[in-house]
Amino acid sequence: MSKYTTGEIAKLCEVTVRTVQYYDTRGILVPSELTEGGRRLYNDEDLRKMKIICFLRELDLPINSIADLLKEEDPGSVISLLLEQQRKMLKEEIAEREERLKKLEELASGLKDVEHFSVESIGDIAYLMKTKKELTKMRWKMIGLGSIMNVIEIGTIILWIKTGIWWPFAVGMCIVVAIGVFISRYYYKSVDYICPQCHTVFKPKFGQMFWANHTPNTRKLTCTSCGHKGFCVETYAQEKTEA
């Protein structure tokens, strides 16, 4: 079995020699052996015990509580529970930090596309980040409904060609038109736009939005607040309004 001096065990546990000596005087970590010259020597079991004490101190447990804990009949079960709690806390902390890192990366990415940096532009990006998930869900719903329209349209055309029966196509087109109207109204209710000039979140009139020139994330509109005419950034509407 290995033997360690006070200095060696202090180094292995990354504490000071005075800390090891203090634990001895408190009766928490008594050396397993004393030389004739009064030199403290610790064995492997003492080293393990010292590491447990250091861990408990990192959890801000008072010295008296650690002493009482180590005197328990089965301290291992209590310490195992503390270890499990610490593991969960660290995992939660890591998850929170990863989420913060993701937001920072998204913010940094968004700032690259901002021509003139300002506090307002950061606010716009933060608002877009907040609504990004809902906006993505909305778009996937629209893609799903669009797929149904395609299936009905293509399916009825093929049926007409193969059988010569035209009425399923006519009925199908009525359904497609109805779905199209629903998608248009759903889309209008679900989105707002951010003006790049006054940074107001606004909802344009349905006709203006429907016929406006657009990109996947912007639409050329007239701001209802400042009257600016230009491309405004699409965002998810926090409060639904009637079309």
Tab-separated table of C-alpha atoms in Angstrom:
chain	number	residue	atom	x	y	z
A	1	MET	CA	0.000	0.000	0.000
A	2	SER	CA	1.310	3.414	-0.941
A	3	LYS	CA	2.141	5.993	1.689
A	4	TYR	CA	1.884	9.736	1.224
A	5	THR	CA	3.287	12.659	3.155
A	6	THR	CA	1.196	15.707	3.961
A	7	GLY	CA	2.737	17.575	1.021
A	8	GLU	CA	2.124	14.699	-1.389
A	9	ILE	CA	-1.528	14.203	-0.464
A	10	ALA	CA	-2.058	17.962	-0.636
A	11	LYS	CA	-0.629	18.030	-4.158
A	12	LEU	CA	-2.728	15.051	-5.312
A	13	CYS	CA	-5.908	16.692	-4.016
A	14	GLU	CA	-4.930	20.190	-5.189
A	15	VAL	CA	-5.156	21.784	-1.754
A	16	THR	CA	-2.638	23.445	0.531
A	17	VAL	CA	-0.592	21.638	3.189
A	18	ARG	CA	-2.274	23.792	5.819
A	19	THR	CA	-5.684	22.503	4.635
A	20	VAL	CA	-4.599	18.878	5.164
A	21	GLN	CA	-3.219	19.755	8.586
A	22	TYR	CA	-6.443	21.570	9.476
A	23	TYR	CA	-8.542	18.515	8.609
A	24	ASP	CA	-6.284	16.485	10.910
A	25	THR	CA	-6.801	18.862	13.827
A	26	ARG	CA	-10.581	18.691	13.260
A	27	GLY	CA	-10.434	14.888	13.301
A	28	ILE	CA	-11.840	14.598	9.784
A	29	LEU	CA	-8.721	13.162	8.139
A	30	VAL	CA	-6.438	11.568	10.694
A	31	PRO	CA	-3.219	10.126	9.201
A	32	SER	CA	-3.007	6.351	9.294
A	33	GLU	CA	0.556	6.477	10.573
A	34	LEU	CA	2.937	8.775	12.441
A	35	THR	CA	6.700	8.327	12.181
A	36	GLU	CA	8.956	8.470	15.229
A	37	GLY	CA	9.699	12.057	14.276
A	38	GLY	CA	5.984	12.923	14.265
A	39	ARG	CA	5.674	13.009	10.484
A	40	ARG	CA	2.177	12.315	9.156
A	41	LEU	CA	1.795	9.500	6.619
A	42	TYR	CA	-1.392	8.717	4.691
A	43	ASN	CA	-2.379	5.558	2.824
A	44	ASP	CA	-4.569	4.987	-0.253
A	45	GLU	CA	-7.725	4.863	1.852
A	46	ASP	CA	-6.824	8.236	3.382
A	47	LEU	CA	-6.299	9.632	-0.118
A	48	ARG	CA	-9.762	8.480	-1.218
A	49	LYS	CA	-11.258	9.959	1.926
A	50	MET	CA	-9.476	13.263	1.302
A	51	LYS	CA	-10.875	13.426	-2.250
A	52	ILE	CA	-14.386	12.881	-0.868
A	53	ILE	CA	-13.857	15.665	1.671
A	54	CYS	CA	-12.667	18.023	-1.082
A	55	PHE	CA	-15.725	17.165	-3.176
A	56	LEU	CA	-18.066	17.814	-0.249
A	57	ARG	CA	-16.350	21.147	0.411
A	58	GLU	CA	-16.915	22.085	-3.242
A	59	LEU	CA	-20.627	21.519	-2.561
A	60	ASP	CA	-20.302	24.123	0.226
A	61	LEU	CA	-20.960	21.622	3.001
A	62	PRO	CA	-19.714	22.958	6.365
A	63	ILE	CA	-16.808	21.173	8.038
A	64	ASN	CA	-19.029	20.046	10.930
A	65	SER	CA	-21.548	18.515	8.505
A	66	ILE	CA	-18.774	16.662	6.678
A	67	ALA	CA	-17.462	15.316	9.983
A	68	ASP	CA	-20.951	14.098	10.955
A	69	LEU	CA	-21.487	12.573	7.512
A	70	LEU	CA	-18.244	10.609	7.631
A	71	LYS	CA	-19.242	9.220	11.027
A	72	GLU	CA	-22.439	7.741	9.556
A	73	GLU	CA	-22.774	3.962	9.463
A	74	ASP	CA	-23.126	4.022	5.676
A	75	PRO	CA	-21.691	7.334	4.431
A	76	GLY	CA	-21.217	5.859	0.948
A	77	SER	CA	-24.947	5.836	0.196
A	78	VAL	CA	-25.321	9.494	1.168
A	79	ILE	CA	-22.240	10.497	-0.803
A	80	SER	CA	-23.491	8.526	-3.836
A	81	LEU	CA	-26.743	10.464	-3.668
A	82	LEU	CA	-24.822	13.735	-3.500
A	83	LEU	CA	-22.727	12.653	-6.482
A	84	GLU	CA	-25.855	11.842	-8.493
A	85	GLN	CA	-27.378	15.218	-7.642
A	86	GLN	CA	-24.163	16.950	-8.649
A	87	ARG	CA	-24.100	15.024	-11.926
A	88	LYS	CA	-27.657	16.131	-12.736
A	89	MET	CA	-26.870	19.742	-11.849
A	90	LEU	CA	-23.790	19.727	-14.080
A	91	LYS	CA	-25.762	18.217	-17.001
A	92	GLU	CA	-28.424	20.912	-16.620
A	93	GLU	CA	-25.729	23.584	-16.465
A	94	ILE	CA	-24.071	22.194	-19.605
A	95	ALA	CA	-27.433	22.150	-21.416
A	96	GLU	CA	-28.106	25.765	-20.382
A	97	ARG	CA	-24.646	26.855	-21.542
A	98	GLU	CA	-25.063	25.037	-24.859
A	99	GLU	CA	-28.393	26.823	-25.364
A	100	ARG	CA	-26.748	30.162	-24.579
A	101	LEU	CA	-23.925	29.333	-27.006
A	102	LYS	CA	-26.459	28.493	-29.716
A	103	LYS	CA	-28.213	31.825	-29.200
A	104	LEU	CA	-24.905	33.695	-29.312
A	105	GLU	CA	-23.943	31.947	-32.554
A	106	GLU	CA	-27.336	32.773	-34.085
A	107	LEU	CA	-26.970	36.392	-32.983
A	108	ALA	CA	-23.451	36.594	-34.448
A	109	SER	CA	-24.700	35.046	-37.687
A	110	GLY	CA	-27.579	37.504	-37.853
A	111	LEU	CA	-25.293	40.491	-37.309
A	112	LYS	CA	-23.268	39.537	-40.398
A	113	ASP	CA	-26.312	40.329	-42.519
A	114	VAL	CA	-26.930	43.717	-40.862
A	115	GLU	CA	-25.520	46.557	-42.942
A	116	HIS	CA	-25.676	49.176	-40.181
A	117	PHE	CA	-25.093	47.846	-36.681
A	118	SER	CA	-27.293	49.310	-33.933
A	119	VAL	CA	-29.013	48.397	-30.669
A	120	GLU	CA	-32.289	48.200	-32.605
A	121	SER	CA	-30.812	45.681	-35.050
A	122	ILE	CA	-29.833	43.426	-32.139
A	123	GLY	CA	-33.396	43.706	-30.864
A	124	ASP	CA	-34.730	42.665	-34.266
A	125	ILE	CA	-32.442	39.625	-34.381
A	126	ALA	CA	-33.360	38.644	-30.811
A	127	TYR	CA	-37.053	38.877	-31.729
A	128	LEU	CA	-36.511	36.698	-34.804
A	129	MET	CA	-34.600	34.129	-32.742
A	130	LYS	CA	-37.475	34.019	-30.248
A	131	THR	CA	-40.057	33.309	-32.951
A	132	LYS	CA	-37.888	31.147	-35.218
A	133	LYS	CA	-39.224	27.824	-33.916
A	134	GLU	CA	-42.891	28.814	-34.334
A	135	LEU	CA	-42.199	30.222	-37.802
A	136	THR	CA	-40.531	26.953	-38.836
A	137	LYS	CA	-43.505	24.916	-37.573
A	138	MET	CA	-45.896	27.131	-39.504
A	139	ARG	CA	-43.919	26.700	-42.710
A	140	TRP	CA	-43.844	22.922	-42.343
A	141	LYS	CA	-47.629	22.891	-41.927
A	142	MET	CA	-47.949	24.880	-45.136
A	143	ILE	CA	-45.616	22.466	-46.943
A	144	GLY	CA	-47.746	19.548	-45.715
A	145	LEU	CA	-50.967	21.142	-46.969
A	146	GLY	CA	-49.267	22.016	-50.247
A	147	SER	CA	-48.256	18.372	-50.667
A	148	ILE	CA	-51.878	17.309	-50.207
A	149	MET	CA	-52.900	19.778	-52.936
A	150	ASN	CA	-50.316	18.302	-55.300
A	151	VAL	CA	-51.472	14.748	-54.608
A	152	ILE	CA	-55.118	15.645	-55.305
A	153	GLU	CA	-54.270	17.571	-58.467
A	154	ILE	CA	-51.886	14.984	-59.964
A	155	GLY	CA	-54.018	12.031	-58.861
A	156	THR	CA	-57.232	13.321	-60.443
A	157	ILE	CA	-55.406	14.265	-63.677
A	158	ILE	CA	-53.976	10.744	-63.968
A	159	LEU	CA	-57.425	9.282	-63.272
A	160	TRP	CA	-58.941	11.503	-65.979
A	161	ILE	CA	-56.302	10.476	-68.517
A	162	LYS	CA	-56.586	6.741	-67.804
A	163	THR	CA	-60.367	6.429	-67.419
A	164	GLY	CA	-61.743	9.476	-69.203
A	165	ILE	CA	-63.748	10.399	-66.086
A	166	TRP	CA	-63.370	14.149	-65.595
A	167	TRP	CA	-65.592	14.959	-62.625
A	168	PRO	CA	-63.096	13.798	-59.914
A	169	PHE	CA	-60.680	16.387	-61.345
A	170	ALA	CA	-63.330	19.108	-61.099
A	171	VAL	CA	-64.147	18.154	-57.503
A	172	GLY	CA	-60.449	17.885	-56.729
A	173	MET	CA	-59.808	21.383	-58.076
A	174	CYS	CA	-62.540	22.755	-55.827
A	175	ILE	CA	-60.838	21.107	-52.864
A	176	VAL	CA	-57.431	22.414	-53.985
A	177	VAL	CA	-58.793	25.959	-54.265
A	178	ALA	CA	-60.378	25.676	-50.802
A	179	ILE	CA	-57.084	24.462	-49.315
A	180	GLY	CA	-55.236	27.253	-51.123
A	181	VAL	CA	-57.561	29.880	-49.647
A	182	PHE	CA	-57.130	28.345	-46.192
A	183	ILE	CA	-53.320	28.322	-46.537
A	184	SER	CA	-53.307	31.963	-47.654
A	185	ARG	CA	-55.429	33.089	-44.687
A	186	TYR	CA	-53.486	30.878	-42.246
A	187	TYR	CA	-50.206	32.314	-43.544
A	188	TYR	CA	-51.485	35.885	-43.270
A	189	LYS	CA	-52.649	35.361	-39.683
A	190	SER	CA	-49.408	33.646	-38.694
A	191	VAL	CA	-46.838	36.216	-39.814
A	192	ASP	CA	-45.885	39.801	-39.069
A	193	TYR	CA	-43.073	41.897	-40.511
A	194	ILE	CA	-40.284	43.987	-38.980
A	195	CYS	CA	-39.563	47.357	-40.562
A	196	PRO	CA	-35.781	47.829	-41.079
A	197	GLN	CA	-36.114	51.583	-40.534
A	198	CYS	CA	-38.259	52.085	-37.408
A	199	HIS	CA	-38.015	48.419	-36.223
A	200	THR	CA	-41.769	48.247	-35.657
A	201	VAL	CA	-43.451	44.840	-35.892
A	202	PHE	CA	-46.511	45.303	-38.090
A	203	LYS	CA	-49.101	43.427	-40.134
A	204	PRO	CA	-49.815	44.770	-43.638
A	205	LYS	CA	-53.122	44.511	-45.440
A	206	PHE	CA	-53.814	41.095	-46.953
A	207	GLY	CA	-53.824	42.339	-50.556
A	208	GLN	CA	-50.544	44.214	-50.174
A	209	MET	CA	-48.818	41.208	-48.637
A	210	PHE	CA	-50.268	38.702	-51.117
A	211	TRP	CA	-49.095	40.557	-54.246
A	212	ALA	CA	-45.817	41.926	-52.869
A	213	ASN	CA	-42.430	40.942	-54.280
A	214	HIS	CA	-40.717	38.654	-51.797
A	215	THR	CA	-37.821	36.366	-50.866
A	216	PRO	CA	-38.010	33.331	-48.509
A	217	ASN	CA	-37.612	35.576	-45.433
A	218	THR	CA	-38.551	39.086	-46.566
A	219	ARG	CA	-41.359	40.867	-48.395
A	220	LYS	CA	-41.449	44.295	-50.052
A	221	LEU	CA	-44.039	46.217	-48.048
A	222	THR	CA	-44.982	49.657	-46.761
A	223	CYS	CA	-44.516	49.997	-42.998
A	224	THR	CA	-47.786	50.945	-41.304
A	225	SER	CA	-45.853	52.944	-38.686
A	226	CYS	CA	-43.251	55.063	-40.510
A	227	GLY	CA	-44.331	54.587	-44.135
A	228	HIS	CA	-40.994	53.097	-45.237
A	229	LYS	CA	-41.282	51.178	-48.526
A	230	GLY	CA	-38.896	48.278	-48.926
A	231	PHE	CA	-38.123	44.721	-47.948
A	232	CYS	CA	-39.280	43.899	-44.403
A	233	VAL	CA	-38.249	40.813	-42.445
A	234	GLU	CA	-40.843	38.114	-41.852
A	235	THR	CA	-41.440	36.915	-38.286
A	236	TYR	CA	-44.031	34.790	-36.494
A	237	ALA	CA	-47.059	36.725	-35.232
A	238	GLN	CA	-47.117	36.603	-31.439
A	239	GLU	CA	-50.817	37.477	-31.336
A	240	LYS	CA	-53.104	36.197	-34.058
A	241	THR	CA	-55.347	38.793	-35.694
A	242	GLU	CA	-58.330	38.356	-37.962
A	243	ALA	CA	-57.594	38.588	-41.672
